[in-house]
Amino acid sequence: MAPKPFAGTFTQQEPLGEAAIAAAIRVLESGRLHRYNTVAGETAEAALFEVEFAAFQGVDYCLACASGGYAMHIALMAAGLKHGEPVLTNGFTLSPVPGAIVNAGGKPVLVECTRNLVIDLDDLEQKAAGARFLMLSHMRGHIADMDRLMAIADRHGLRVIEDCAHTMGADWNGTKSGNFGLAACFSTQTYKHMNSGEGGLLTSNDPDFMARAIILSGSYMLYERHGAAPARSHFEKARLETPNCSGRMDNLRAAILRPQLAGLEKNIERWNERYGTIETALKASGLFHLPERPAAEHPVGSSIQFLAEGISPDAARAFVADAKALGVELKWFGDADPVAFTSNHHSWRFIADQVLPQTDAVLSGLFDMRIPLTFSTADCGQIAAIIIHCGEQLRLKGAA
C-alpha cells in the first residue's frame, strides 16, 4: 500500500522574521541602498555584516559580494590566476564552480569523486603536479578528509580556495569549513543557509589577497569603508593595478542577512535533526548507499543524497517520477539532460571533455533532495517512507 502523498513544497523557505523585515524597511526608508552611500558617522549595513560574518567564521577579513559564484571568480583573480592556467576542482559539483573558473580565465581540470561524494584524494594527488590552484567544492555539504587534503596541497604548492556554499557553519575536527586554505566563498542564495535571494561572501586571513579582492569587487577608492578589511597600506599597490569587476552586495541584502546570521547555529541543529530522521530511515531500508559521515565532520544537513547503485537510466527516471507522484521532489545527477540546477560534467560544454569513470559510476545512481526548514521531523519521516516505498516498488518490478 502506497504511503499518503506528501503535501509540502520543496522550494518554500521560512519567512525571514520581524527583525529582518524591520531592517529592510529602515534601509528602504533611508534610500541609501548602495554600500558606499552613507551619511557622516554612519557605517553601512554591508560593512557591519562583513564584520559580523568575519567574527562568526573566526577570520580577519570578509567581503560581501553579489553572489557566491562572483566570490569564486574574484578569489581566483585576487590569488593571481593567469589566463589559461589549470585550476583543479571536483568532478561532482554544480556548474557555477567550473563557470567561475572559466570566468576568471582558468582551465577547469576535474578530479574524481568517491562514493561518499567528496573529492578523491588519490586522484587529486595524481593531478596536482603542475597546478597552482584547487577550487575545492564541499558539494552538497560533504567534507573530505581536510587533514590529508591540506597535506597534499602543501606538498604540491596548491593554493586552496574553498567553495563553502553548502557548508556555512560546518566544521572538520573543530575547524570551520572555509578556514583551511587561502580563502573561502559562501553563498546567500535563497536555497542556501541564509537567504538574501542572491548574495555571497569571501573570507581570508591574507591581507594582500583581500585588498585585491575588495578592489576587484568595485570599491573604487572607498576601500576604507570596509570594516573587515586590511589596513590601508595593503591597498597602496592594489588600488592602481587591480581592475574593477563590480559585484558588490547592497545594504538591503546585508540588512536582512544580519538577523539570520544570529540564528544560524540554531538552524544548523534543526537541519541536522531533519537530515538524521531521513538518513536513519533510508539506511535501515537497505535499498540505498548513504554517504558515510566521518566523526571529524560536523555538517549542515540542508539536503540529502543517496545512491541506488546499479540502477538503469529508465529505472532512475521511473523512480523520480514515482516519488514526484507522491509529492517528493528528487533530482537525479545521472541524467544526460540538465534539469533545473542539476547537471553533470558531460553537459558542461564550455569546458574540455574529461574522462571521469569513477565519478560517472557514482552519478549514474545518485539522487538528491532539499530539506527545507519548513518541513517538520514528522514530515521528514513521511518523505523517507515515500522514498523507501518507491525504491521497493522498483525492486519488485526487477528494475535495474
mmCIF file of C-alpha atoms in Angstrom:
data_model
loop_
_atom_site.group_PDB
_atom_site.id
_atom_site.type_symbol
_atom_site.label_atom_id
_atom_site.label_comp_id
_atom_site.label_asym_id
_atom_site.label_seq_id
_atom_site.Cartn_x
_atom_site.Cartn_y
_atom_site.Cartn_z
ATOM 1 C CA MET A 1 0.000 0.000 0.000
ATOM 2 C CA ALA A 2 1.383 3.385 -1.006
ATOM 3 C CA PRO A 3 2.061 5.939 1.737
ATOM 4 C CA LYS A 4 -0.043 9.055 1.994
ATOM 5 C CA PRO A 5 1.204 11.667 -0.529
ATOM 6 C CA PHE A 6 3.324 14.468 0.877
ATOM 7 C CA ALA A 7 1.769 17.936 0.514
ATOM 8 C CA GLY A 8 4.765 20.144 1.341
ATOM 9 C CA THR A 9 6.710 22.365 -1.053
ATOM 10 C CA PHE A 10 10.414 21.683 -1.578
ATOM 11 C CA THR A 11 11.161 25.261 -2.651
ATOM 12 C CA GLN A 12 9.361 27.038 0.205
ATOM 13 C CA GLN A 13 11.666 28.796 2.648
ATOM 14 C CA GLU A 14 10.835 30.062 6.115
ATOM 15 C CA PRO A 15 9.783 33.721 6.419
ATOM 16 C CA LEU A 16 12.690 35.978 7.268
ATOM 17 C CA GLY A 17 11.154 37.225 10.503
ATOM 18 C CA GLU A 18 10.347 40.575 12.063
ATOM 19 C CA ALA A 19 13.950 41.662 12.680
ATOM 20 C CA ALA A 20 14.902 41.194 9.010
ATOM 21 C CA ILE A 21 11.728 42.901 7.814
ATOM 22 C CA ALA A 22 12.318 45.867 10.134
ATOM 23 C CA ALA A 23 15.940 46.127 8.966
ATOM 24 C CA ALA A 24 14.822 46.107 5.334
ATOM 25 C CA ILE A 25 12.292 48.846 5.994
ATOM 26 C CA ARG A 26 14.954 51.014 7.664
ATOM 27 C CA VAL A 27 17.208 50.715 4.609
ATOM 28 C CA LEU A 28 14.350 51.346 2.184
ATOM 29 C CA GLU A 29 13.208 54.404 4.126
ATOM 30 C CA SER A 30 16.751 55.791 4.124
ATOM 31 C CA GLY A 31 17.065 55.408 0.349
ATOM 32 C CA ARG A 32 20.739 54.511 0.851
ATOM 33 C CA LEU A 33 20.869 51.034 -0.670
ATOM 34 C CA HIS A 34 24.362 51.315 -2.189
ATOM 35 C CA ARG A 35 27.004 50.170 0.276
ATOM 36 C CA TYR A 36 29.072 53.343 -0.086
ATOM 37 C CA ASN A 37 26.101 55.749 0.161
ATOM 38 C CA THR A 38 26.394 56.713 3.818
ATOM 39 C CA VAL A 39 25.994 59.874 5.865
ATOM 40 C CA ALA A 40 28.570 61.223 8.303
ATOM 41 C CA GLY A 41 29.152 58.858 11.202
ATOM 42 C CA GLU A 42 27.165 56.013 9.616
ATOM 43 C CA THR A 43 28.525 52.525 8.956
ATOM 44 C CA ALA A 44 26.838 50.784 6.043
ATOM 45 C CA GLU A 45 24.842 47.597 6.630
ATOM 46 C CA ALA A 46 27.168 45.776 4.214
ATOM 47 C CA ALA A 47 30.225 46.760 6.268
ATOM 48 C CA LEU A 48 28.528 45.757 9.520
ATOM 49 C CA PHE A 49 27.573 42.391 8.050
ATOM 50 C CA GLU A 50 31.163 41.785 6.914
ATOM 51 C CA VAL A 51 32.452 42.417 10.434
ATOM 52 C CA GLU A 52 29.838 40.097 11.945
ATOM 53 C CA PHE A 53 30.428 37.284 9.470
ATOM 54 C CA ALA A 54 34.204 37.537 9.901
ATOM 55 C CA ALA A 55 33.672 37.124 13.665
ATOM 56 C CA PHE A 56 31.335 34.158 13.097
ATOM 57 C CA GLN A 57 33.845 32.498 10.774
ATOM 58 C CA GLY A 58 36.804 33.350 13.008
ATOM 59 C CA VAL A 59 38.812 35.108 10.285
ATOM 60 C CA ASP A 60 40.369 38.522 9.832
ATOM 61 C CA TYR A 61 38.716 39.644 6.604
ATOM 62 C CA CYS A 62 35.370 39.358 4.871
ATOM 63 C CA LEU A 63 33.927 40.809 1.667
ATOM 64 C CA ALA A 64 30.192 40.829 0.872
ATOM 65 C CA CYS A 65 29.516 40.130 -2.812
ATOM 66 C CA ALA A 66 26.656 39.878 -5.282
ATOM 67 C CA SER A 67 26.799 36.055 -5.381
ATOM 68 C CA GLY A 68 28.820 33.039 -4.344
ATOM 69 C CA GLY A 69 29.840 32.479 -7.953
ATOM 70 C CA TYR A 70 31.163 36.035 -8.148
ATOM 71 C CA ALA A 71 33.138 35.446 -4.930
ATOM 72 C CA MET A 72 34.803 32.388 -6.535
ATOM 73 C CA HIS A 73 35.553 34.347 -9.708
ATOM 74 C CA ILE A 74 37.328 37.222 -7.978
ATOM 75 C CA ALA A 75 39.006 34.912 -5.456
ATOM 76 C CA LEU A 76 40.878 33.258 -8.317
ATOM 77 C CA MET A 77 41.756 36.621 -9.835
ATOM 78 C CA ALA A 78 42.934 38.018 -6.498
ATOM 79 C CA ALA A 79 45.002 34.862 -5.953
ATOM 80 C CA GLY A 80 46.922 35.544 -9.176
ATOM 81 C CA LEU A 81 45.386 33.112 -11.666
ATOM 82 C CA LYS A 82 46.825 33.564 -15.158
ATOM 83 C CA HIS A 83 44.812 33.248 -18.358
ATOM 84 C CA GLY A 84 44.577 29.627 -19.486
ATOM 85 C CA GLU A 85 46.090 28.278 -16.275
ATOM 86 C CA PRO A 86 44.703 24.959 -14.945
ATOM 87 C CA VAL A 87 42.510 25.009 -11.853
ATOM 88 C CA LEU A 88 41.682 21.714 -10.175
ATOM 89 C CA THR A 89 38.120 21.219 -8.959
ATOM 90 C CA ASN A 90 35.638 18.487 -8.150
ATOM 91 C CA GLY A 91 34.155 16.374 -10.924
ATOM 92 C CA PHE A 92 30.971 16.307 -8.826
ATOM 93 C CA THR A 93 29.836 19.869 -8.236
ATOM 94 C CA LEU A 94 27.406 22.413 -9.665
ATOM 95 C CA SER A 95 28.089 24.225 -12.928
ATOM 96 C CA PRO A 96 28.790 27.666 -11.331
ATOM 97 C CA VAL A 97 32.058 26.254 -9.958
ATOM 98 C CA PRO A 98 33.709 25.456 -13.321
ATOM 99 C CA GLY A 99 31.837 28.523 -14.595
ATOM 100 C CA ALA A 100 33.664 30.752 -12.120
ATOM 101 C CA ILE A 101 37.000 29.226 -13.141
ATOM 102 C CA VAL A 102 36.280 29.940 -16.807
ATOM 103 C CA ASN A 103 35.059 33.436 -15.949
ATOM 104 C CA ALA A 104 38.379 34.140 -14.190
ATOM 105 C CA GLY A 105 40.304 32.925 -17.265
ATOM 106 C CA GLY A 106 41.236 29.500 -15.923
ATOM 107 C CA LYS A 107 41.012 25.999 -17.361
ATOM 108 C CA PRO A 108 38.995 23.594 -15.156
ATOM 109 C CA VAL A 109 40.650 20.226 -14.514
ATOM 110 C CA LEU A 110 38.155 17.855 -12.914
ATOM 111 C CA VAL A 111 39.079 15.464 -10.111
ATOM 112 C CA GLU A 112 37.191 12.211 -9.478
ATOM 113 C CA CYS A 113 34.701 11.895 -6.616
ATOM 114 C CA THR A 114 34.166 8.969 -4.240
ATOM 115 C CA ARG A 115 31.036 7.050 -3.215
ATOM 116 C CA ASN A 116 30.958 9.388 -0.213
ATOM 117 C CA LEU A 117 30.601 12.332 -2.624
ATOM 118 C CA VAL A 118 33.881 14.024 -1.743
ATOM 119 C CA ILE A 119 36.889 14.743 -3.921
ATOM 120 C CA ASP A 120 39.032 11.640 -4.483
ATOM 121 C CA LEU A 121 42.315 12.421 -2.755
ATOM 122 C CA ASP A 122 44.249 9.743 -4.657
ATOM 123 C CA ASP A 123 43.178 11.309 -7.958
ATOM 124 C CA LEU A 124 43.943 14.767 -6.586
ATOM 125 C CA GLU A 125 47.468 13.633 -5.744
ATOM 126 C CA GLN A 126 47.906 12.376 -9.310
ATOM 127 C CA LYS A 127 46.618 15.578 -10.923
ATOM 128 C CA ALA A 128 48.215 18.126 -8.576
ATOM 129 C CA ALA A 129 51.588 18.232 -10.300
ATOM 130 C CA GLY A 130 51.912 21.413 -12.314
ATOM 131 C CA ALA A 131 48.789 23.083 -10.903
ATOM 132 C CA ARG A 132 48.819 26.067 -8.565
ATOM 133 C CA PHE A 133 45.126 26.228 -7.606
ATOM 134 C CA LEU A 134 42.436 23.969 -6.203
ATOM 135 C CA MET A 135 38.871 25.257 -6.127
ATOM 136 C CA LEU A 136 37.580 22.765 -3.577
ATOM 137 C CA SER A 137 33.819 22.288 -3.680
ATOM 138 C CA HIS A 138 32.276 20.951 -0.480
ATOM 139 C CA MET A 139 29.468 19.783 -2.728
ATOM 140 C CA ARG A 140 26.117 19.236 -1.027
ATOM 141 C CA GLY A 141 27.801 19.677 2.347
ATOM 142 C CA HIS A 142 30.165 16.685 2.185
ATOM 143 C CA ILE A 143 33.629 17.461 3.562
ATOM 144 C CA ALA A 144 36.703 15.464 2.526
ATOM 145 C CA ASP A 145 39.477 14.488 4.930
ATOM 146 C CA MET A 146 40.841 18.015 5.237
ATOM 147 C CA ASP A 147 43.962 16.943 7.107
ATOM 148 C CA ARG A 148 45.067 14.707 4.253
ATOM 149 C CA LEU A 149 43.860 17.163 1.608
ATOM 150 C CA MET A 150 45.874 20.045 3.022
ATOM 151 C CA ALA A 151 48.939 17.795 3.286
ATOM 152 C CA ILE A 152 48.605 17.110 -0.450
ATOM 153 C CA ALA A 153 48.141 20.827 -1.116
ATOM 154 C CA ASP A 154 51.231 21.712 0.921
ATOM 155 C CA ARG A 155 53.280 19.024 -0.801
ATOM 156 C CA HIS A 156 52.395 20.305 -4.283
ATOM 157 C CA GLY A 157 52.188 24.016 -3.528
ATOM 158 C CA LEU A 158 48.454 24.200 -4.260
ATOM 159 C CA ARG A 159 46.585 27.312 -3.177
ATOM 160 C CA VAL A 160 43.213 26.107 -1.903
ATOM 161 C CA ILE A 161 40.064 28.180 -2.306
ATOM 162 C CA GLU A 162 37.063 26.551 -0.632
ATOM 163 C CA ASP A 163 33.586 26.665 -2.127
ATOM 164 C CA CYS A 164 31.504 26.610 1.064
ATOM 165 C CA ALA A 165 28.110 27.293 -0.497
ATOM 166 C CA HIS A 166 26.783 24.137 1.214
ATOM 167 C CA THR A 167 28.928 24.167 4.373
ATOM 168 C CA MET A 168 28.361 27.546 6.017
ATOM 169 C CA GLY A 169 28.777 26.790 9.727
ATOM 170 C CA ALA A 170 30.076 23.228 9.221
ATOM 171 C CA ASP A 171 33.459 22.119 10.550
ATOM 172 C CA TRP A 172 36.120 19.428 10.320
ATOM 173 C CA ASN A 173 37.838 18.445 13.583
ATOM 174 C CA GLY A 174 36.687 21.709 15.135
ATOM 175 C CA THR A 175 37.994 23.941 12.318
ATOM 176 C CA LYS A 176 35.275 25.736 10.411
ATOM 177 C CA SER A 177 34.810 24.842 6.768
ATOM 178 C CA GLY A 178 36.470 27.638 4.816
ATOM 179 C CA ASN A 179 39.363 28.144 7.233
ATOM 180 C CA PHE A 180 41.792 25.654 5.705
ATOM 181 C CA GLY A 181 43.049 27.333 2.545
ATOM 182 C CA LEU A 182 43.825 30.793 1.230
ATOM 183 C CA ALA A 183 40.182 31.824 1.040
ATOM 184 C CA ALA A 184 36.578 30.651 1.240
ATOM 185 C CA CYS A 185 33.494 31.524 -0.786
ATOM 186 C CA PHE A 186 29.950 31.369 0.587
ATOM 187 C CA SER A 187 26.507 31.843 -0.932
ATOM 188 C CA THR A 188 23.383 33.503 0.458
ATOM 189 C CA GLN A 189 21.175 32.500 -2.457
ATOM 190 C CA THR A 190 17.645 31.530 -1.395
ATOM 191 C CA TYR A 191 18.339 27.777 -1.149
ATOM 192 C CA LYS A 192 21.473 28.154 0.984
ATOM 193 C CA HIS A 193 21.851 28.555 4.755
ATOM 194 C CA MET A 194 20.996 32.256 4.823
ATOM 195 C CA ASN A 195 18.576 33.797 2.371
ATOM 196 C CA SER A 196 19.010 37.120 0.571
ATOM 197 C CA GLY A 197 17.732 35.920 -2.802
ATOM 198 C CA GLU A 198 21.238 36.259 -4.226
ATOM 199 C CA GLY A 199 24.451 37.097 -2.442
ATOM 200 C CA GLY A 200 27.893 35.847 -1.498
ATOM 201 C CA LEU A 201 30.785 36.238 0.891
ATOM 202 C CA LEU A 202 34.551 35.899 0.527
ATOM 203 C CA THR A 203 36.755 35.369 3.591
ATOM 204 C CA SER A 204 40.510 35.130 4.152
ATOM 205 C CA ASN A 205 43.324 35.863 6.592
ATOM 206 C CA ASP A 206 45.636 37.097 3.804
ATOM 207 C CA PRO A 207 45.650 40.926 3.764
ATOM 208 C CA ASP A 208 47.151 41.418 0.306
ATOM 209 C CA PHE A 209 44.754 38.893 -1.237
ATOM 210 C CA MET A 210 41.770 40.590 0.399
ATOM 211 C CA ALA A 211 42.903 44.049 -0.646
ATOM 212 C CA ARG A 212 42.936 42.909 -4.283
ATOM 213 C CA ALA A 213 39.532 41.239 -3.861
ATOM 214 C CA ILE A 214 37.978 44.390 -2.411
ATOM 215 C CA ILE A 215 39.249 46.478 -5.328
ATOM 216 C CA LEU A 216 38.010 43.813 -7.766
ATOM 217 C CA SER A 217 34.566 43.927 -6.147
ATOM 218 C CA GLY A 218 34.191 47.571 -7.152
ATOM 219 C CA SER A 219 35.276 49.606 -4.162
ATOM 220 C CA TYR A 220 36.879 52.329 -6.299
ATOM 221 C CA MET A 221 38.909 54.296 -3.723
ATOM 222 C CA LEU A 222 36.346 53.745 -0.949
ATOM 223 C CA TYR A 223 38.001 50.614 0.448
ATOM 224 C CA GLU A 224 38.423 52.209 3.876
ATOM 225 C CA ARG A 225 34.653 51.943 4.342
ATOM 226 C CA HIS A 226 35.021 48.170 4.736
ATOM 227 C CA GLY A 227 35.036 47.107 8.376
ATOM 228 C CA ALA A 228 36.581 43.639 7.993
ATOM 229 C CA ALA A 229 39.336 44.807 5.648
ATOM 230 C CA PRO A 230 43.133 45.026 5.742
ATOM 231 C CA ALA A 231 44.996 48.184 6.715
ATOM 232 C CA ARG A 232 45.351 50.975 4.146
ATOM 233 C CA SER A 233 48.962 50.037 3.393
ATOM 234 C CA HIS A 234 47.856 46.791 1.723
ATOM 235 C CA PHE A 235 45.843 48.782 -0.833
ATOM 236 C CA GLU A 236 48.610 51.120 -1.969
ATOM 237 C CA LYS A 237 49.692 48.868 -4.831
ATOM 238 C CA ALA A 238 46.425 47.018 -5.457
ATOM 239 C CA ARG A 239 44.271 50.138 -5.841
ATOM 240 C CA LEU A 240 46.005 51.210 -9.069
ATOM 241 C CA GLU A 241 46.841 47.793 -10.554
ATOM 242 C CA THR A 242 43.612 45.866 -9.978
ATOM 243 C CA PRO A 243 40.589 46.123 -12.293
ATOM 244 C CA ASN A 244 37.095 46.998 -11.101
ATOM 245 C CA CYS A 245 34.802 43.999 -11.730
ATOM 246 C CA SER A 246 31.787 45.396 -9.901
ATOM 247 C CA GLY A 247 29.907 42.789 -7.875
ATOM 248 C CA ARG A 248 29.184 44.374 -4.502
ATOM 249 C CA MET A 249 26.480 43.369 -2.059
ATOM 250 C CA ASP A 250 23.977 46.148 -1.380
ATOM 251 C CA ASN A 251 22.771 47.343 2.014
ATOM 252 C CA LEU A 252 19.289 45.859 1.624
ATOM 253 C CA ARG A 253 20.593 42.305 1.307
ATOM 254 C CA ALA A 254 23.131 42.817 4.078
ATOM 255 C CA ALA A 255 20.443 44.191 6.387
ATOM 256 C CA ILE A 256 18.218 41.118 6.052
ATOM 257 C CA LEU A 257 21.181 38.757 6.441
ATOM 258 C CA ARG A 258 22.424 40.158 9.741
ATOM 259 C CA PRO A 259 19.485 38.820 11.825
ATOM 260 C CA GLN A 260 19.733 35.474 10.023
ATOM 261 C CA LEU A 261 23.390 35.136 10.990
ATOM 262 C CA ALA A 262 22.387 35.465 14.638
ATOM 263 C CA GLY A 263 20.110 32.423 14.269
ATOM 264 C CA LEU A 264 22.348 30.302 12.029
ATOM 265 C CA GLU A 265 23.728 27.958 14.719
ATOM 266 C CA LYS A 266 20.216 27.071 15.868
ATOM 267 C CA ASN A 267 19.137 26.434 12.276
ATOM 268 C CA ILE A 268 22.101 24.110 11.731
ATOM 269 C CA GLU A 269 20.836 21.988 14.636
ATOM 270 C CA ARG A 270 17.348 21.964 13.088
ATOM 271 C CA TRP A 271 18.684 20.914 9.652
ATOM 272 C CA ASN A 272 20.765 18.136 11.135
ATOM 273 C CA GLU A 273 17.791 16.792 13.103
ATOM 274 C CA ARG A 274 15.737 16.581 9.903
ATOM 275 C CA TYR A 275 18.629 15.080 7.944
ATOM 276 C CA GLY A 276 19.136 12.449 10.643
ATOM 277 C CA THR A 277 15.475 11.418 10.516
ATOM 278 C CA ILE A 278 15.649 10.736 6.772
ATOM 279 C CA GLU A 279 19.148 9.249 6.829
ATOM 280 C CA THR A 280 18.299 6.739 9.573
ATOM 281 C CA ALA A 281 15.218 5.502 7.736
ATOM 282 C CA LEU A 282 16.938 5.198 4.351
ATOM 283 C CA LYS A 283 19.902 3.335 5.850
ATOM 284 C CA ALA A 284 17.604 0.923 7.661
ATOM 285 C CA SER A 285 15.780 0.106 4.406
ATOM 286 C CA GLY A 286 18.900 -1.482 2.904
ATOM 287 C CA LEU A 287 17.897 -0.110 -0.507
ATOM 288 C CA PHE A 288 20.425 2.688 -0.803
ATOM 289 C CA HIS A 289 24.002 3.693 -0.085
ATOM 290 C CA LEU A 290 24.165 6.764 2.159
ATOM 291 C CA PRO A 291 27.462 8.686 2.171
ATOM 292 C CA GLU A 292 29.455 7.996 5.309
ATOM 293 C CA ARG A 293 29.857 10.934 7.672
ATOM 294 C CA PRO A 294 33.244 10.723 9.449
ATOM 295 C CA ALA A 295 33.353 11.512 13.169
ATOM 296 C CA ALA A 296 35.571 14.513 12.364
ATOM 297 C CA GLU A 297 32.840 16.089 10.239
ATOM 298 C CA HIS A 298 30.122 18.323 11.679
ATOM 299 C CA PRO A 299 27.937 19.003 8.623
ATOM 300 C CA VAL A 300 24.898 21.117 7.812
ATOM 301 C CA GLY A 301 22.222 18.705 6.580
ATOM 302 C CA SER A 302 20.190 21.062 4.401
ATOM 303 C CA SER A 303 19.950 18.421 1.674
ATOM 304 C CA ILE A 304 20.369 14.656 1.457
ATOM 305 C CA GLN A 305 21.930 12.411 -1.174
ATOM 306 C CA PHE A 306 21.735 8.653 -1.630
ATOM 307 C CA LEU A 307 22.872 6.140 -4.236
ATOM 308 C CA ALA A 308 20.774 3.438 -5.873
ATOM 309 C CA GLU A 309 23.807 1.663 -7.253
ATOM 310 C CA GLY A 310 23.386 -0.265 -10.491
ATOM 311 C CA ILE A 311 20.086 1.400 -11.373
ATOM 312 C CA SER A 312 19.388 1.769 -15.111
ATOM 313 C CA PRO A 313 18.563 5.172 -16.649
ATOM 314 C CA ASP A 314 14.959 4.134 -17.314
ATOM 315 C CA ALA A 315 14.544 2.877 -13.763
ATOM 316 C CA ALA A 316 16.082 6.087 -12.370
ATOM 317 C CA ARG A 317 13.591 8.198 -14.312
ATOM 318 C CA ALA A 318 10.734 5.976 -13.131
ATOM 319 C CA PHE A 319 11.916 6.290 -9.521
ATOM 320 C CA VAL A 320 11.956 10.096 -9.748
ATOM 321 C CA ALA A 321 8.511 10.123 -11.410
ATOM 322 C CA ASP A 322 7.015 7.746 -8.821
ATOM 323 C CA ALA A 323 8.340 9.851 -5.942
ATOM 324 C CA LYS A 324 7.043 13.043 -7.542
ATOM 325 C CA ALA A 325 3.585 11.478 -7.945
ATOM 326 C CA LEU A 326 3.607 11.080 -4.155
ATOM 327 C CA GLY A 327 4.795 14.661 -3.591
ATOM 328 C CA VAL A 328 8.539 14.096 -3.119
ATOM 329 C CA GLU A 329 10.896 16.012 -5.420
ATOM 330 C CA LEU A 330 14.115 14.157 -6.168
ATOM 331 C CA LYS A 331 16.869 15.145 -8.577
ATOM 332 C CA TRP A 332 18.974 12.578 -10.415
ATOM 333 C CA PHE A 333 22.576 13.525 -11.208
ATOM 334 C CA GLY A 334 22.937 10.748 -13.780
ATOM 335 C CA ASP A 335 20.520 12.305 -16.251
ATOM 336 C CA ALA A 336 22.143 13.128 -19.586
ATOM 337 C CA ASP A 337 19.965 16.241 -19.860
ATOM 338 C CA PRO A 338 20.378 19.026 -17.253
ATOM 339 C CA VAL A 339 17.283 19.662 -15.119
ATOM 340 C CA ALA A 340 16.967 22.984 -13.256
ATOM 341 C CA PHE A 341 20.092 23.316 -11.046
ATOM 342 C CA THR A 342 21.140 19.688 -11.552
ATOM 343 C CA SER A 343 23.724 18.779 -14.191
ATOM 344 C CA ASN A 344 26.907 16.770 -14.575
ATOM 345 C CA HIS A 345 30.216 17.385 -16.310
ATOM 346 C CA HIS A 346 29.086 15.883 -19.639
ATOM 347 C CA SER A 347 26.728 18.832 -20.177
ATOM 348 C CA TRP A 348 29.337 21.489 -19.311
ATOM 349 C CA ARG A 349 30.331 22.039 -22.928
ATOM 350 C CA PHE A 350 32.059 25.299 -22.047
ATOM 351 C CA ILE A 351 34.987 23.209 -20.745
ATOM 352 C CA ALA A 352 37.067 20.456 -22.360
ATOM 353 C CA ASP A 353 35.679 16.911 -22.226
ATOM 354 C CA GLN A 354 37.265 14.918 -19.411
ATOM 355 C CA VAL A 355 37.306 11.216 -18.594
ATOM 356 C CA LEU A 356 35.959 10.504 -15.102
ATOM 357 C CA PRO A 357 34.788 6.870 -14.985
ATOM 358 C CA GLN A 358 34.564 6.701 -11.197
ATOM 359 C CA THR A 359 32.544 9.907 -10.972
ATOM 360 C CA ASP A 360 30.253 8.765 -13.785
ATOM 361 C CA ALA A 361 29.586 5.492 -11.952
ATOM 362 C CA VAL A 362 28.657 7.406 -8.790
ATOM 363 C CA LEU A 363 26.459 9.960 -10.555
ATOM 364 C CA SER A 364 24.587 7.277 -12.512
ATOM 365 C CA GLY A 365 22.788 6.246 -9.340
ATOM 366 C CA LEU A 366 22.918 9.473 -7.322
ATOM 367 C CA PHE A 367 19.711 11.122 -6.084
ATOM 368 C CA ASP A 368 19.465 14.441 -4.325
ATOM 369 C CA MET A 369 16.773 16.166 -2.262
ATOM 370 C CA ARG A 370 16.428 19.509 -0.492
ATOM 371 C CA ILE A 371 15.393 19.579 3.178
ATOM 372 C CA PRO A 372 13.744 22.967 3.798
ATOM 373 C CA LEU A 373 13.304 24.059 7.404
ATOM 374 C CA THR A 374 9.621 24.478 6.621
ATOM 375 C CA PHE A 375 9.460 20.651 6.957
ATOM 376 C CA SER A 376 8.917 19.160 10.409
ATOM 377 C CA THR A 377 10.675 15.999 11.576
ATOM 378 C CA ALA A 378 7.329 14.211 11.094
ATOM 379 C CA ASP A 379 7.304 15.468 7.501
ATOM 380 C CA CYS A 380 10.805 14.059 7.064
ATOM 381 C CA GLY A 381 9.656 10.684 8.338
ATOM 382 C CA GLN A 382 6.829 10.688 5.791
ATOM 383 C CA ILE A 383 9.197 11.699 2.997
ATOM 384 C CA ALA A 384 11.587 8.873 3.892
ATOM 385 C CA ALA A 385 8.694 6.387 3.846
ATOM 386 C CA ILE A 386 7.734 7.542 0.344
ATOM 387 C CA ILE A 387 11.308 7.197 -0.958
ATOM 388 C CA ILE A 388 11.560 3.708 0.525
ATOM 389 C CA HIS A 389 8.184 2.714 -0.941
ATOM 390 C CA CYS A 390 9.229 3.885 -4.420
ATOM 391 C CA GLY A 391 12.535 2.021 -4.101
ATOM 392 C CA GLU A 392 10.754 -1.151 -3.049
ATOM 393 C CA GLN A 393 8.356 -0.870 -5.981
ATOM 394 C CA LEU A 394 11.275 -0.703 -8.389
ATOM 395 C CA ARG A 395 12.878 -3.723 -6.763
ATOM 396 C CA LEU A 396 9.633 -5.697 -7.018
ATOM 397 C CA LYS A 397 9.471 -4.848 -10.705
ATOM 398 C CA GLY A 398 13.041 -6.098 -11.123
ATOM 399 C CA ALA A 399 14.204 -2.683 -12.360
ATOM 400 C CA ALA A 400 17.959 -2.254 -12.521
#
